[in-house]
Amino acid sequence: MTSRSRFSTVKGTRDLLPPETRVWAAVEATARRVFETYGYGEIRTPILEDTELFVRGVGEATDIVGKEMYTFLDKKGRSLSLRPESTAPVARAFVEHHLSDWPAPVKLYYLGPQFRYERPQAGRYRQFYQIGAEAFGDDGPWIDVELLLMLRRFLGELGFEDLVVLLNTVGDRASRAAYGEALRRYLEPRRSELGEDSRRRLETNPLRILDTKLESETALLENAPALQEFLTPESREHFRVVCDALERFGVAFQVAERLVRGLDYYTRTVFEVVSAGLGAQNAILGGGRYDALISELGGSEVPGIGFAIGLDRLIDVLPESFRSRQAGARTIGVVRAGGVVVEEALRLAEELRIAGMATLVELGERSVKAALKSCSRRGCQLVVLLGEEELRSGTVAVKDLATGAQQSVARAELLRTIEER
Ligand code: HAM
């Protein structure tokens, strides 16, 4: 085998290998279990969608749609895109399958890859993974609260303690638009003090300027009109109920008045969870309400709320306590001495595997010494040795690789012996 390969992963994508994939699978299993206890069922949507779905759903002026989509024409000239996020696809499925006929709220979760053509850096990939959840058909504040309780439960089960929930309200569509206009009027005369990105956003999406990381712009924004002044009494009250309830449930959060999120569909409650352990890309998850998305995509007036967790980032800062619990089940090695055919060893391994034990079996023609070394390198603590003598007497030898101690055990007693160790 040559160690040189002509191919490598495409920029911004990566392979995930064992044992790391075991950690990923355990996080995913935790999400499934927790989300199911809150009444969410899994939805799987295609990775490919009509480009127009994201243009309409996420918004043409957003960075995601404007700059970051993997878009191409198929052989019939249709414009398709790899999904950059999954809220618009799930909303499409909601409309397409008439899920408004189901009892509300309709609660769905998903896991899977998303694609954005961004500049790769720590915590930012072009193919990344999300675990998300969406609840449709409930207009009130309590579903917002329940969703955040579910997130707390999930992150708590993973052992996180130091995460910060940032919470804000962006008001309904009309308030958001009115505020965007006010911000534009305030910034227009100061246009020359803005950076290139913000000058562009001034035309397309002034709210996004609030996300700026440039100090000169932050200073400029200090005296800008505040989004809070534009909220309707209903939006204010909704937000108040959410905040008060979260306090009573003991969910730690901070109100972040500048948090607007980068997708156009948000209305009222928005949130992010950030980790101090991450660098510039510090948001582990983001979400919020999108009360007009379903109607925007051709459905009826159905409100919604949801979030998506960036799995790559979550795993970067995953607490060691959870990680070490997935350190791998004990693996038993099966090694045969000369004179014993491979089939006998494989038969013994099958017995152990049927009993649920992870088992490696030496299938090649290696010496016992080499086989034992290989078992040790692959993390086995116990090895079952099968020689001609053992075959004749219906026994096996069980060897502890850490201590070197070896004991002869009747074949019928093997499972019990291993389990007791
Ligand atoms: P988003 O904020 O664009 O929201 O993405 C959610 C999370 O995905 C981010 O907080 C981050 O952890 C992760 N993420 C985003 N881009 C990348 C990347 N290039 N590399 C690694 N991780 C990344 C949404 O996608 C919305 N659909 C969330 C939502 C669901 N809102 C309502 N329902």
XYZ file of C-alpha atoms and ligand atoms in Angstrom:
454
model
C 0.000 0.000 0.000
C 1.298 3.451 -0.781
C 0.802 6.287 1.657
C 0.566 8.850 -1.142
C -2.907 9.498 -2.377
C -3.836 11.414 -5.480
C -7.042 12.612 -3.911
C -7.910 14.421 -0.758
C -11.082 15.921 0.658
C -12.464 18.987 -1.051
C -11.528 22.270 0.667
C -13.755 22.970 3.656
C -14.909 19.342 3.976
C -13.445 16.561 6.068
C -13.615 12.870 6.845
C -14.734 11.794 10.279
C -13.062 8.618 11.466
C -13.502 6.219 14.361
C -13.281 6.534 17.309
C -14.405 10.184 16.850
C -17.493 9.039 14.929
C -18.566 7.163 18.052
C -18.696 10.482 19.906
C -20.736 12.007 17.072
C -23.167 9.104 17.091
C -23.573 9.368 20.870
C -24.369 13.096 20.630
C -26.872 12.373 17.864
C -28.463 9.572 19.894
C -28.786 11.943 22.865
C -30.514 14.535 20.674
C -32.950 11.961 19.325
C -33.778 10.666 22.784
C -34.238 14.101 24.343
C -36.175 15.577 21.415
C -38.503 12.578 21.303
C -39.367 13.141 24.978
C -40.596 16.600 23.951
C -42.809 15.129 21.243
C -40.573 15.812 18.219
C -40.468 13.272 15.383
C -37.698 12.937 12.828
C -37.994 14.368 9.321
C -35.502 13.649 6.543
C -35.518 16.001 3.592
C -33.336 15.858 0.469
C -29.969 17.541 0.381
C -30.895 19.058 -3.002
C -33.656 21.615 -3.336
C -34.854 24.180 -5.847
C -32.623 27.219 -5.527
C -35.726 29.385 -5.403
C -36.778 27.803 -2.098
C -33.807 29.404 -0.362
C -34.094 32.664 -2.269
C -37.677 33.004 -1.069
C -37.291 31.352 2.315
C -33.939 32.498 3.646
C -33.843 35.767 1.679
C -32.024 36.979 -1.394
C -30.100 39.658 0.483
C -28.653 37.292 3.068
C -25.018 36.212 2.867
C -26.157 32.604 2.767
C -28.165 33.009 -0.419
C -26.218 35.892 -1.927
C -22.729 34.454 -1.555
C -22.577 31.042 0.010
C -24.793 28.604 -1.850
C -23.577 25.673 -3.898
C -25.847 26.266 -6.859
C -25.749 24.529 -10.233
C -27.903 23.732 -13.215
C -28.888 20.098 -13.654
C -28.980 18.391 -17.048
C -32.391 19.873 -17.776
C -31.247 23.378 -16.865
C -33.050 23.552 -13.517
C -31.284 25.577 -10.842
C -30.662 23.405 -7.796
C -28.782 24.111 -4.585
C -27.228 22.001 -1.882
C -29.140 22.990 1.225
C -27.336 25.695 3.210
C -29.779 25.174 6.082
C -32.854 23.071 6.732
C -35.608 25.329 8.031
C -36.747 26.296 4.529
C -36.736 22.620 3.360
C -38.698 21.519 6.435
C -41.180 24.350 5.874
C -41.453 23.278 2.231
C -42.215 19.725 3.361
C -44.793 21.072 5.809
C -46.636 22.781 2.959
C -46.103 19.993 0.429
C -47.498 17.280 2.717
C -50.314 19.394 4.177
C -49.007 19.015 7.684
C -51.315 21.840 8.725
C -53.950 19.056 8.768
C -52.040 17.387 11.604
C -52.814 18.371 15.173
C -50.809 21.460 16.095
C -48.131 21.980 17.057
C -46.330 19.819 14.505
C -42.890 19.123 15.963
C -40.083 17.880 13.736
C -36.358 17.379 14.154
C -33.578 16.601 11.703
C -29.913 15.724 11.554
C -27.642 16.061 8.590
C -25.104 17.856 6.451
C -25.517 21.437 5.233
C -23.385 23.271 2.692
C -22.132 26.834 2.619
C -19.359 28.220 0.485
C -17.663 30.184 3.256
C -14.003 30.789 3.900
C -12.982 27.769 5.979
C -11.524 28.472 9.405
C -11.661 26.909 12.863
C -15.278 25.925 13.462
C -16.320 26.845 9.929
C -16.628 24.264 7.192
C -18.185 24.146 3.763
C -19.896 20.894 4.616
C -21.012 21.011 8.225
C -23.610 19.194 10.246
C -26.674 20.411 12.053
C -29.152 18.948 14.460
C -32.277 21.050 14.301
C -35.869 21.156 15.447
C -38.904 23.070 14.200
C -42.365 23.461 15.760
C -45.221 24.683 13.573
C -48.641 26.032 14.393
C -48.270 27.575 17.839
C -48.279 31.326 18.089
C -47.837 31.694 21.838
C -44.771 32.291 23.997
C -44.909 28.969 25.817
C -43.688 26.917 22.899
C -40.668 29.243 22.785
C -40.106 28.485 26.453
C -40.543 24.738 25.944
C -38.075 24.766 23.044
C -35.449 26.486 25.178
C -36.100 24.040 28.016
C -35.506 21.219 25.554
C -32.213 22.790 24.522
C -31.167 23.162 28.123
C -32.017 19.507 28.757
C -30.027 18.372 25.709
C -26.961 20.495 26.450
C -27.191 19.506 30.116
C -27.151 15.817 29.224
C -23.958 16.419 27.282
C -22.473 17.928 30.441
C -22.292 21.579 29.325
C -22.303 24.053 32.168
C -20.794 27.268 30.874
C -22.896 28.117 27.842
C -24.647 31.444 27.461
C -28.082 31.832 25.902
C -28.444 35.164 24.123
C -32.046 36.165 23.623
C -33.756 38.968 21.755
C -36.926 39.861 19.948
C -36.907 41.343 16.468
C -40.641 42.059 16.463
C -43.113 41.173 13.772
C -42.436 41.699 10.078
C -43.827 45.221 10.023
C -41.768 46.327 13.035
C -38.681 44.756 11.600
C -39.166 46.518 8.276
C -39.916 49.874 9.940
C -36.825 49.545 12.087
C -34.671 48.574 9.111
C -35.849 51.742 7.391
C -35.073 53.897 10.459
C -31.626 52.387 10.715
C -31.026 53.069 7.062
C -32.058 56.713 7.482
C -29.737 57.063 10.462
C -26.755 55.469 8.737
C -27.198 56.953 5.253
C -25.575 60.326 6.136
C -22.735 58.396 7.831
C -22.202 56.066 4.913
C -18.570 57.086 4.439
C -17.769 55.823 7.945
C -19.060 52.353 7.149
C -17.026 49.447 5.856
C -17.668 47.896 2.484
C -19.913 45.096 3.779
C -22.102 47.455 5.737
C -22.400 49.897 2.831
C -23.780 47.049 0.767
C -26.097 45.984 3.564
C -27.396 49.520 3.858
C -29.223 48.925 0.577
C -30.102 45.274 0.991
C -30.497 44.436 4.667
C -29.677 47.264 7.111
C -30.501 45.162 10.190
C -27.517 42.968 9.527
C -25.214 45.936 10.123
C -25.983 45.405 13.825
C -23.932 42.200 13.628
C -20.779 44.130 12.827
C -17.542 43.247 14.553
C -15.797 46.479 13.438
C -15.162 48.784 16.380
C -15.653 51.947 14.330
C -19.095 50.734 13.312
C -20.067 49.612 16.810
C -19.291 53.131 18.011
C -21.419 54.555 15.233
C -24.300 52.316 16.212
C -24.280 53.423 19.808
C -26.558 56.354 19.089
C -28.597 54.606 16.424
C -32.320 54.067 16.965
C -33.022 50.904 18.982
C -35.062 48.016 17.644
C -36.906 47.894 20.960
C -38.566 51.243 20.223
C -40.271 49.741 17.192
C -41.890 46.729 18.795
C -45.652 46.360 18.911
C -47.234 45.810 22.355
C -47.943 42.179 21.343
C -44.292 41.465 20.510
C -43.194 43.117 23.748
C -45.630 41.062 25.789
C -44.632 37.830 24.034
C -40.998 38.501 24.842
C -41.776 39.435 28.439
C -43.620 36.145 29.019
C -40.725 34.171 27.502
C -38.096 35.959 29.619
C -40.091 35.736 32.861
C -40.819 32.052 32.363
C -37.210 31.228 31.571
C -36.188 32.941 34.774
C -38.666 30.915 36.789
C -37.451 27.704 35.140
C -33.896 28.669 35.994
C -32.628 28.931 32.407
C -29.683 31.336 32.419
C -29.898 33.848 29.562
C -28.839 37.348 28.593
C -30.940 39.750 26.576
C -28.798 40.744 23.574
C -30.463 43.758 21.970
C -28.222 43.668 18.916
C -28.916 40.013 18.105
C -30.839 39.914 14.812
C -29.594 36.670 13.178
C -28.456 36.302 9.602
C -31.554 34.845 7.969
C -34.489 36.941 6.816
C -37.333 34.771 8.039
C -37.062 35.626 11.729
C -39.829 37.369 13.625
C -40.134 38.029 17.365
C -38.051 35.637 19.529
C -34.487 34.973 18.350
C -31.645 33.335 20.227
C -28.153 31.956 20.035
C -26.082 29.875 22.383
C -22.426 30.827 22.478
C -19.434 29.145 24.036
C -16.417 30.932 25.439
C -14.385 27.889 24.391
C -14.763 28.719 20.683
C -12.972 31.494 18.841
C -14.554 33.926 16.412
C -17.146 31.348 15.345
C -18.558 31.063 18.828
C -22.240 30.292 18.139
C -23.027 26.673 18.857
C -26.606 27.086 17.799
C -29.075 29.655 16.604
C -32.785 29.865 16.139
C -35.976 31.784 16.529
C -39.521 32.341 15.344
C -40.498 32.599 11.717
C -44.190 33.393 11.694
C -44.410 34.330 8.013
C -42.217 31.643 6.431
C -44.917 29.084 5.695
C -47.164 31.663 4.010
C -44.147 33.009 2.137
C -43.633 29.514 0.691
C -47.238 29.237 -0.449
C -48.861 27.732 2.641
C -51.415 29.236 4.990
C -50.604 31.522 7.910
C -48.787 29.089 10.179
C -46.312 30.373 12.755
C -43.146 28.460 13.532
C -40.112 28.392 15.753
C -36.960 26.314 15.730
C -33.218 26.133 16.052
C -30.216 24.418 14.541
C -27.172 23.266 16.441
C -23.830 23.267 14.633
C -22.634 19.777 15.436
C -19.017 20.366 14.356
C -18.705 23.241 16.816
C -20.628 21.524 19.575
C -18.238 18.596 19.388
C -15.225 20.920 19.446
C -16.213 22.052 22.925
C -17.898 18.872 24.136
C -17.255 18.324 27.863
C -14.683 15.649 28.628
C -17.142 13.916 30.964
C -19.411 13.005 28.032
C -16.541 12.231 25.698
C -14.894 9.794 28.086
C -18.145 7.933 28.623
C -18.010 7.019 24.910
C -14.435 5.829 25.174
C -15.314 2.523 23.642
C -16.703 -0.768 24.800
C -14.248 -3.399 25.919
C -12.954 -5.387 22.981
C -12.026 -9.045 23.295
C -9.349 -10.546 21.080
C -9.438 -14.111 19.773
C -6.083 -15.623 18.839
C -5.364 -19.176 17.741
C -2.189 -21.143 18.040
C -0.741 -23.235 15.221
C -2.740 -26.309 14.312
C -6.112 -24.684 14.918
C -7.966 -23.737 11.753
C -9.180 -20.188 11.316
C -12.779 -21.368 11.166
C -12.629 -22.516 14.798
C -11.415 -19.113 15.913
C -14.086 -17.375 13.875
C -16.733 -19.665 15.382
C -15.609 -18.704 18.867
C -15.627 -14.999 17.953
C -19.159 -15.349 16.624
C -20.297 -16.794 19.978
C -18.880 -13.781 21.785
C -20.399 -11.339 19.314
C -23.822 -12.970 19.590
C -23.501 -12.385 23.331
C -22.949 -8.688 22.504
C -19.206 -8.493 23.036
C -17.049 -6.493 20.630
C -14.575 -9.060 19.359
C -11.515 -8.998 17.133
C -10.325 -12.241 15.638
C -6.982 -12.886 14.040
C -7.814 -14.283 10.608
C -4.308 -14.216 9.150
C -1.408 -16.558 9.589
C 0.451 -14.566 12.199
C 2.462 -15.952 15.082
C 0.744 -15.909 18.468
C 3.180 -13.249 19.597
C 2.426 -10.969 16.640
C -1.313 -11.554 17.030
C -1.183 -10.656 20.714
C 0.737 -7.497 19.921
C -1.841 -6.528 17.336
C -4.683 -7.103 19.848
C -2.909 -4.928 22.358
C -2.419 -2.123 19.838
C -6.068 -2.243 18.979
C -7.082 -1.736 22.589
C -7.998 -5.266 23.733
C -7.536 -5.974 27.405
C -8.507 -9.620 27.285
C -7.523 -12.201 24.706
C -9.023 -15.649 24.326
C -6.378 -18.124 23.135
C -7.347 -21.253 21.302
C -4.748 -23.988 20.816
C -4.951 -27.637 19.864
C -4.827 -28.678 23.483
C -7.740 -26.386 24.342
C -9.779 -27.663 21.414
C -9.285 -31.228 22.588
C -10.218 -30.492 26.179
C -13.095 -28.091 25.460
C -11.350 -25.191 27.161
C -9.792 -21.856 26.206
C -7.056 -19.760 27.784
C -8.040 -16.244 28.856
C -5.112 -13.861 28.941
C -5.108 -10.431 30.566
C -2.842 -8.298 28.412
C -2.255 -5.721 31.130
C -0.948 -8.177 33.752
C 0.056 -11.072 31.516
C -1.924 -13.443 33.767
C -3.499 -16.376 31.990
C -6.171 -18.787 33.140
C -7.702 -21.899 31.632
C -11.489 -21.779 31.403
C -14.036 -24.377 30.266
C -15.615 -23.256 27.017
C -19.056 -23.325 28.623
C -17.838 -20.950 31.328
C -16.161 -18.450 28.978
C -18.930 -15.854 28.720
C -19.448 -15.803 32.467
C -15.724 -15.519 33.098
C -15.387 -12.538 30.755
C -18.460 -10.817 32.150
C -17.186 -11.159 35.690
C -13.882 -9.483 34.936
P -27.593 29.463 11.433
O -27.319 30.423 12.536
O -27.267 29.891 10.061
O -29.130 29.102 11.543
O -26.841 28.100 11.717
C -27.015 27.411 12.954
C -25.702 26.893 13.477
O -25.043 26.110 12.486
C -24.686 27.977 13.813
O -24.905 28.500 15.104
C -23.377 27.202 13.752
O -23.147 26.501 14.957
C -23.643 26.208 12.646
N -23.005 26.644 11.403
C -23.442 27.542 10.508
N -22.573 27.685 9.474
C -21.545 26.852 9.740
C -20.327 26.510 9.071
N -20.001 27.048 7.893
N -19.499 25.601 9.653
C -19.814 25.026 10.837
N -20.953 25.296 11.501
C -21.804 26.183 10.971
C -29.777 28.217 10.732
O -29.231 27.449 9.972
C -31.266 28.199 10.949
N -31.858 27.254 9.976
C -31.594 27.809 12.368
C -33.074 27.763 12.648
C -33.847 26.679 12.674
N -33.850 28.809 12.842
C -35.079 28.395 13.019
N -35.113 27.100 12.888
